[in-house]
Amino acid sequence: KIRIPLNKVQYFESEKRKVTAHTLTEDYTFYSKLDEIEELLGDDKFFRCHQSYMVNRDMIESMSRTEIVINGIPIPVSRKYYEKNRG
């Protein structure tokens, strides 16, 4: 087992049944669902911006209607989650 400090996680990315926690230095992949991670974290530090992405608010460099940039990496923002986070 590996413990990943949440303050080091830039964003979580989900593909099929695997979730990858992207940090500044390494990526950690494990079996899970973003819904489970979102429920487990249950705080305002991370928010879901897309069906496949959950980002760390502290790591956001810029944000627009269609994407969030973290460490120079563009992450899509879906209409569904944009509307949900706006209100």
Short mmCIF file of N, CA and C in Angstrom, two decimals:
data_model
loop_
_atom_site.label_atom_id
_atom_site.label_comp_id
_atom_site.label_asym_id
_atom_site.label_seq_id
_atom_site.Cartn_x
_atom_site.Cartn_y
_atom_site.Cartn_z
N LYS A 1 0.83 -1.18 0.00
CA LYS A 1 0.00 0.00 0.00
C LYS A 1 0.87 1.25 0.00
N ILE A 2 0.39 2.26 -0.67
CA ILE A 2 1.10 3.53 -0.75
C ILE A 2 0.17 4.63 -0.26
N ARG A 3 0.68 5.50 0.56
CA ARG A 3 -0.10 6.66 0.99
C ARG A 3 0.30 7.84 0.13
N ILE A 4 -0.70 8.48 -0.44
CA ILE A 4 -0.45 9.64 -1.30
C ILE A 4 -0.96 10.88 -0.56
N PRO A 5 -0.06 11.80 -0.21
CA PRO A 5 -0.52 13.02 0.47
C PRO A 5 -1.44 13.82 -0.46
N LEU A 6 -2.64 14.13 0.00
CA LEU A 6 -3.61 14.82 -0.85
C LEU A 6 -3.14 16.19 -1.30
N ASN A 7 -2.31 16.85 -0.49
CA ASN A 7 -1.84 18.17 -0.89
C ASN A 7 -0.83 18.10 -2.04
N LYS A 8 -0.36 16.91 -2.37
CA LYS A 8 0.55 16.71 -3.49
C LYS A 8 -0.19 16.34 -4.78
N VAL A 9 -1.46 15.93 -4.64
CA VAL A 9 -2.24 15.50 -5.81
C VAL A 9 -2.72 16.73 -6.58
N GLN A 10 -2.38 16.78 -7.88
CA GLN A 10 -2.84 17.88 -8.73
C GLN A 10 -4.26 17.59 -9.21
N TYR A 11 -4.46 16.36 -9.70
CA TYR A 11 -5.78 15.95 -10.15
C TYR A 11 -5.87 14.44 -10.24
N PHE A 12 -7.11 13.95 -10.22
CA PHE A 12 -7.39 12.53 -10.42
C PHE A 12 -7.99 12.37 -11.81
N GLU A 13 -7.58 11.31 -12.48
CA GLU A 13 -8.09 11.02 -13.82
C GLU A 13 -8.59 9.58 -13.83
N SER A 14 -9.77 9.37 -14.38
CA SER A 14 -10.37 8.04 -14.43
C SER A 14 -10.44 7.55 -15.87
N GLU A 15 -10.04 6.31 -16.05
CA GLU A 15 -10.18 5.67 -17.37
C GLU A 15 -10.58 4.22 -17.14
N LYS A 16 -11.77 3.88 -17.60
CA LYS A 16 -12.37 2.57 -17.37
C LYS A 16 -12.47 2.32 -15.88
N ARG A 17 -11.81 1.30 -15.34
CA ARG A 17 -11.92 1.01 -13.92
C ARG A 17 -10.71 1.47 -13.12
N LYS A 18 -9.85 2.24 -13.74
CA LYS A 18 -8.64 2.69 -13.06
C LYS A 18 -8.66 4.21 -12.84
N VAL A 19 -8.13 4.60 -11.70
CA VAL A 19 -7.99 6.02 -11.38
C VAL A 19 -6.50 6.30 -11.23
N THR A 20 -6.06 7.41 -11.81
CA THR A 20 -4.67 7.83 -11.67
C THR A 20 -4.63 9.13 -10.88
N ALA A 21 -3.83 9.14 -9.81
CA ALA A 21 -3.60 10.36 -9.04
C ALA A 21 -2.31 10.97 -9.59
N HIS A 22 -2.45 12.15 -10.20
CA HIS A 22 -1.30 12.84 -10.79
C HIS A 22 -0.73 13.80 -9.76
N THR A 23 0.56 13.63 -9.43
CA THR A 23 1.25 14.55 -8.54
C THR A 23 2.34 15.25 -9.34
N LEU A 24 3.04 16.17 -8.72
CA LEU A 24 4.12 16.88 -9.41
C LEU A 24 5.25 15.94 -9.81
N THR A 25 5.48 14.91 -9.03
CA THR A 25 6.62 14.03 -9.28
C THR A 25 6.27 12.67 -9.84
N GLU A 26 5.11 12.13 -9.50
CA GLU A 26 4.75 10.78 -9.94
C GLU A 26 3.26 10.65 -10.19
N ASP A 27 2.91 9.59 -10.90
CA ASP A 27 1.51 9.22 -11.11
C ASP A 27 1.27 7.88 -10.43
N TYR A 28 0.16 7.78 -9.73
CA TYR A 28 -0.20 6.55 -9.02
C TYR A 28 -1.53 6.04 -9.58
N THR A 29 -1.53 4.81 -10.08
CA THR A 29 -2.74 4.24 -10.67
C THR A 29 -3.25 3.11 -9.79
N PHE A 30 -4.57 3.10 -9.59
CA PHE A 30 -5.19 2.07 -8.76
C PHE A 30 -6.62 1.84 -9.25
N TYR A 31 -7.20 0.72 -8.84
CA TYR A 31 -8.56 0.39 -9.22
C TYR A 31 -9.54 1.11 -8.30
N SER A 32 -10.42 1.89 -8.89
CA SER A 32 -11.46 2.60 -8.14
C SER A 32 -12.35 3.33 -9.13
N LYS A 33 -13.25 4.14 -8.60
CA LYS A 33 -14.12 5.01 -9.40
C LYS A 33 -14.01 6.41 -8.84
N LEU A 34 -14.12 7.41 -9.70
CA LEU A 34 -14.05 8.78 -9.22
C LEU A 34 -15.19 9.09 -8.25
N ASP A 35 -16.33 8.48 -8.46
CA ASP A 35 -17.45 8.67 -7.53
C ASP A 35 -17.04 8.27 -6.11
N GLU A 36 -16.31 7.15 -6.01
CA GLU A 36 -15.87 6.67 -4.70
C GLU A 36 -14.83 7.61 -4.08
N ILE A 37 -13.91 8.11 -4.91
CA ILE A 37 -12.88 9.03 -4.43
C ILE A 37 -13.55 10.33 -3.97
N GLU A 38 -14.49 10.81 -4.77
CA GLU A 38 -15.19 12.05 -4.44
C GLU A 38 -15.92 11.92 -3.11
N GLU A 39 -16.58 10.78 -2.91
CA GLU A 39 -17.31 10.55 -1.66
C GLU A 39 -16.35 10.40 -0.48
N LEU A 40 -15.24 9.73 -0.71
CA LEU A 40 -14.25 9.51 0.34
C LEU A 40 -13.62 10.83 0.79
N LEU A 41 -13.29 11.70 -0.16
CA LEU A 41 -12.66 12.97 0.18
C LEU A 41 -13.65 13.91 0.86
N GLY A 42 -14.84 14.02 0.30
CA GLY A 42 -15.92 14.78 0.91
C GLY A 42 -15.56 16.19 1.39
N ASP A 43 -14.64 16.87 0.69
CA ASP A 43 -14.31 18.23 1.10
C ASP A 43 -14.34 19.16 -0.11
N ASP A 44 -14.02 20.42 0.14
CA ASP A 44 -14.06 21.40 -0.94
C ASP A 44 -12.71 21.60 -1.62
N LYS A 45 -11.70 20.87 -1.19
CA LYS A 45 -10.37 21.02 -1.77
C LYS A 45 -10.34 20.49 -3.21
N PHE A 46 -11.05 19.41 -3.46
CA PHE A 46 -11.13 18.82 -4.80
C PHE A 46 -12.53 19.00 -5.34
N PHE A 47 -12.62 19.24 -6.65
CA PHE A 47 -13.96 19.27 -7.24
C PHE A 47 -13.94 18.61 -8.61
N ARG A 48 -15.07 18.04 -8.91
CA ARG A 48 -15.26 17.31 -10.15
C ARG A 48 -15.56 18.30 -11.26
N CYS A 49 -14.76 18.26 -12.33
CA CYS A 49 -14.97 19.18 -13.44
C CYS A 49 -15.41 18.44 -14.70
N HIS A 50 -15.38 17.11 -14.63
CA HIS A 50 -15.67 16.29 -15.80
C HIS A 50 -15.94 14.88 -15.30
N GLN A 51 -16.61 14.08 -16.11
CA GLN A 51 -16.89 12.70 -15.70
C GLN A 51 -15.61 11.95 -15.38
N SER A 52 -14.51 12.30 -16.04
CA SER A 52 -13.25 11.58 -15.88
C SER A 52 -12.18 12.33 -15.09
N TYR A 53 -12.49 13.52 -14.58
CA TYR A 53 -11.47 14.32 -13.89
C TYR A 53 -11.99 14.97 -12.62
N MET A 54 -11.13 14.99 -11.61
CA MET A 54 -11.39 15.72 -10.38
C MET A 54 -10.10 16.46 -10.04
N VAL A 55 -10.20 17.77 -9.84
CA VAL A 55 -8.99 18.59 -9.69
C VAL A 55 -8.85 19.17 -8.28
N ASN A 56 -7.61 19.46 -7.93
CA ASN A 56 -7.27 20.10 -6.66
C ASN A 56 -7.37 21.61 -6.88
N ARG A 57 -8.27 22.26 -6.17
CA ARG A 57 -8.48 23.71 -6.34
C ARG A 57 -7.18 24.52 -6.13
N ASP A 58 -6.33 24.06 -5.23
CA ASP A 58 -5.10 24.79 -4.92
C ASP A 58 -4.08 24.75 -6.06
N MET A 59 -4.24 23.81 -6.98
CA MET A 59 -3.26 23.63 -8.07
C MET A 59 -3.67 24.32 -9.37
N ILE A 60 -4.86 24.91 -9.42
CA ILE A 60 -5.36 25.51 -10.66
C ILE A 60 -4.57 26.76 -11.02
N GLU A 61 -4.02 26.78 -12.24
CA GLU A 61 -3.31 27.95 -12.75
C GLU A 61 -4.26 28.90 -13.45
N SER A 62 -5.15 28.33 -14.25
CA SER A 62 -6.17 29.14 -14.93
C SER A 62 -7.39 28.27 -15.19
N MET A 63 -8.51 28.98 -15.39
CA MET A 63 -9.77 28.26 -15.57
C MET A 63 -10.65 29.04 -16.54
N SER A 64 -11.26 28.31 -17.46
CA SER A 64 -12.21 28.92 -18.39
C SER A 64 -13.45 28.05 -18.42
N ARG A 65 -14.36 28.41 -19.26
CA ARG A 65 -15.61 27.67 -19.40
C ARG A 65 -15.38 26.24 -19.87
N THR A 66 -14.32 26.01 -20.66
CA THR A 66 -14.11 24.69 -21.27
C THR A 66 -12.91 23.93 -20.74
N GLU A 67 -12.00 24.60 -20.01
CA GLU A 67 -10.85 23.86 -19.50
C GLU A 67 -10.23 24.52 -18.27
N ILE A 68 -9.52 23.68 -17.53
CA ILE A 68 -8.75 24.10 -16.37
C ILE A 68 -7.30 23.74 -16.69
N VAL A 69 -6.38 24.62 -16.35
CA VAL A 69 -4.97 24.33 -16.58
C VAL A 69 -4.27 24.14 -15.23
N ILE A 70 -3.62 22.98 -15.10
CA ILE A 70 -2.85 22.65 -13.91
C ILE A 70 -1.46 22.23 -14.36
N ASN A 71 -0.45 22.96 -13.92
CA ASN A 71 0.93 22.66 -14.28
C ASN A 71 1.10 22.57 -15.81
N GLY A 72 0.43 23.46 -16.52
CA GLY A 72 0.51 23.50 -17.98
C GLY A 72 -0.30 22.44 -18.70
N ILE A 73 -1.02 21.62 -17.95
CA ILE A 73 -1.81 20.53 -18.55
C ILE A 73 -3.27 20.95 -18.62
N PRO A 74 -3.84 20.99 -19.85
CA PRO A 74 -5.25 21.34 -19.98
C PRO A 74 -6.15 20.16 -19.59
N ILE A 75 -7.13 20.44 -18.75
CA ILE A 75 -8.08 19.43 -18.30
C ILE A 75 -9.47 19.91 -18.70
N PRO A 76 -10.24 19.06 -19.39
CA PRO A 76 -11.55 19.51 -19.87
C PRO A 76 -12.56 19.76 -18.74
N VAL A 77 -13.45 20.71 -19.00
CA VAL A 77 -14.57 20.99 -18.10
C VAL A 77 -15.83 20.69 -18.90
N SER A 78 -16.64 19.78 -18.40
CA SER A 78 -17.87 19.44 -19.12
C SER A 78 -18.98 20.42 -18.75
N ARG A 79 -19.95 20.54 -19.61
CA ARG A 79 -21.08 21.44 -19.38
C ARG A 79 -21.80 21.05 -18.09
N LYS A 80 -22.01 19.76 -17.89
CA LYS A 80 -22.72 19.27 -16.70
C LYS A 80 -22.05 19.75 -15.41
N TYR A 81 -20.75 19.53 -15.30
CA TYR A 81 -20.05 19.89 -14.08
C TYR A 81 -19.79 21.39 -13.97
N TYR A 82 -19.68 22.08 -15.08
CA TYR A 82 -19.53 23.55 -15.05
C TYR A 82 -20.76 24.16 -14.42
N GLU A 83 -21.94 23.73 -14.89
CA GLU A 83 -23.20 24.25 -14.33
C GLU A 83 -23.35 23.91 -12.86
N LYS A 84 -22.97 22.70 -12.50
CA LYS A 84 -23.08 22.24 -11.11
C LYS A 84 -22.17 23.05 -10.19
N ASN A 85 -20.96 23.34 -10.60
CA ASN A 85 -20.00 24.08 -9.77
C ASN A 85 -20.24 25.58 -9.77
N ARG A 86 -20.96 26.06 -10.75
CA ARG A 86 -21.26 27.50 -10.84
C ARG A 86 -22.25 27.95 -9.79
N GLY A 87 -23.23 27.08 -9.54
CA GLY A 87 -24.32 27.46 -8.69
C GLY A 87 -24.11 27.28 -7.25
#
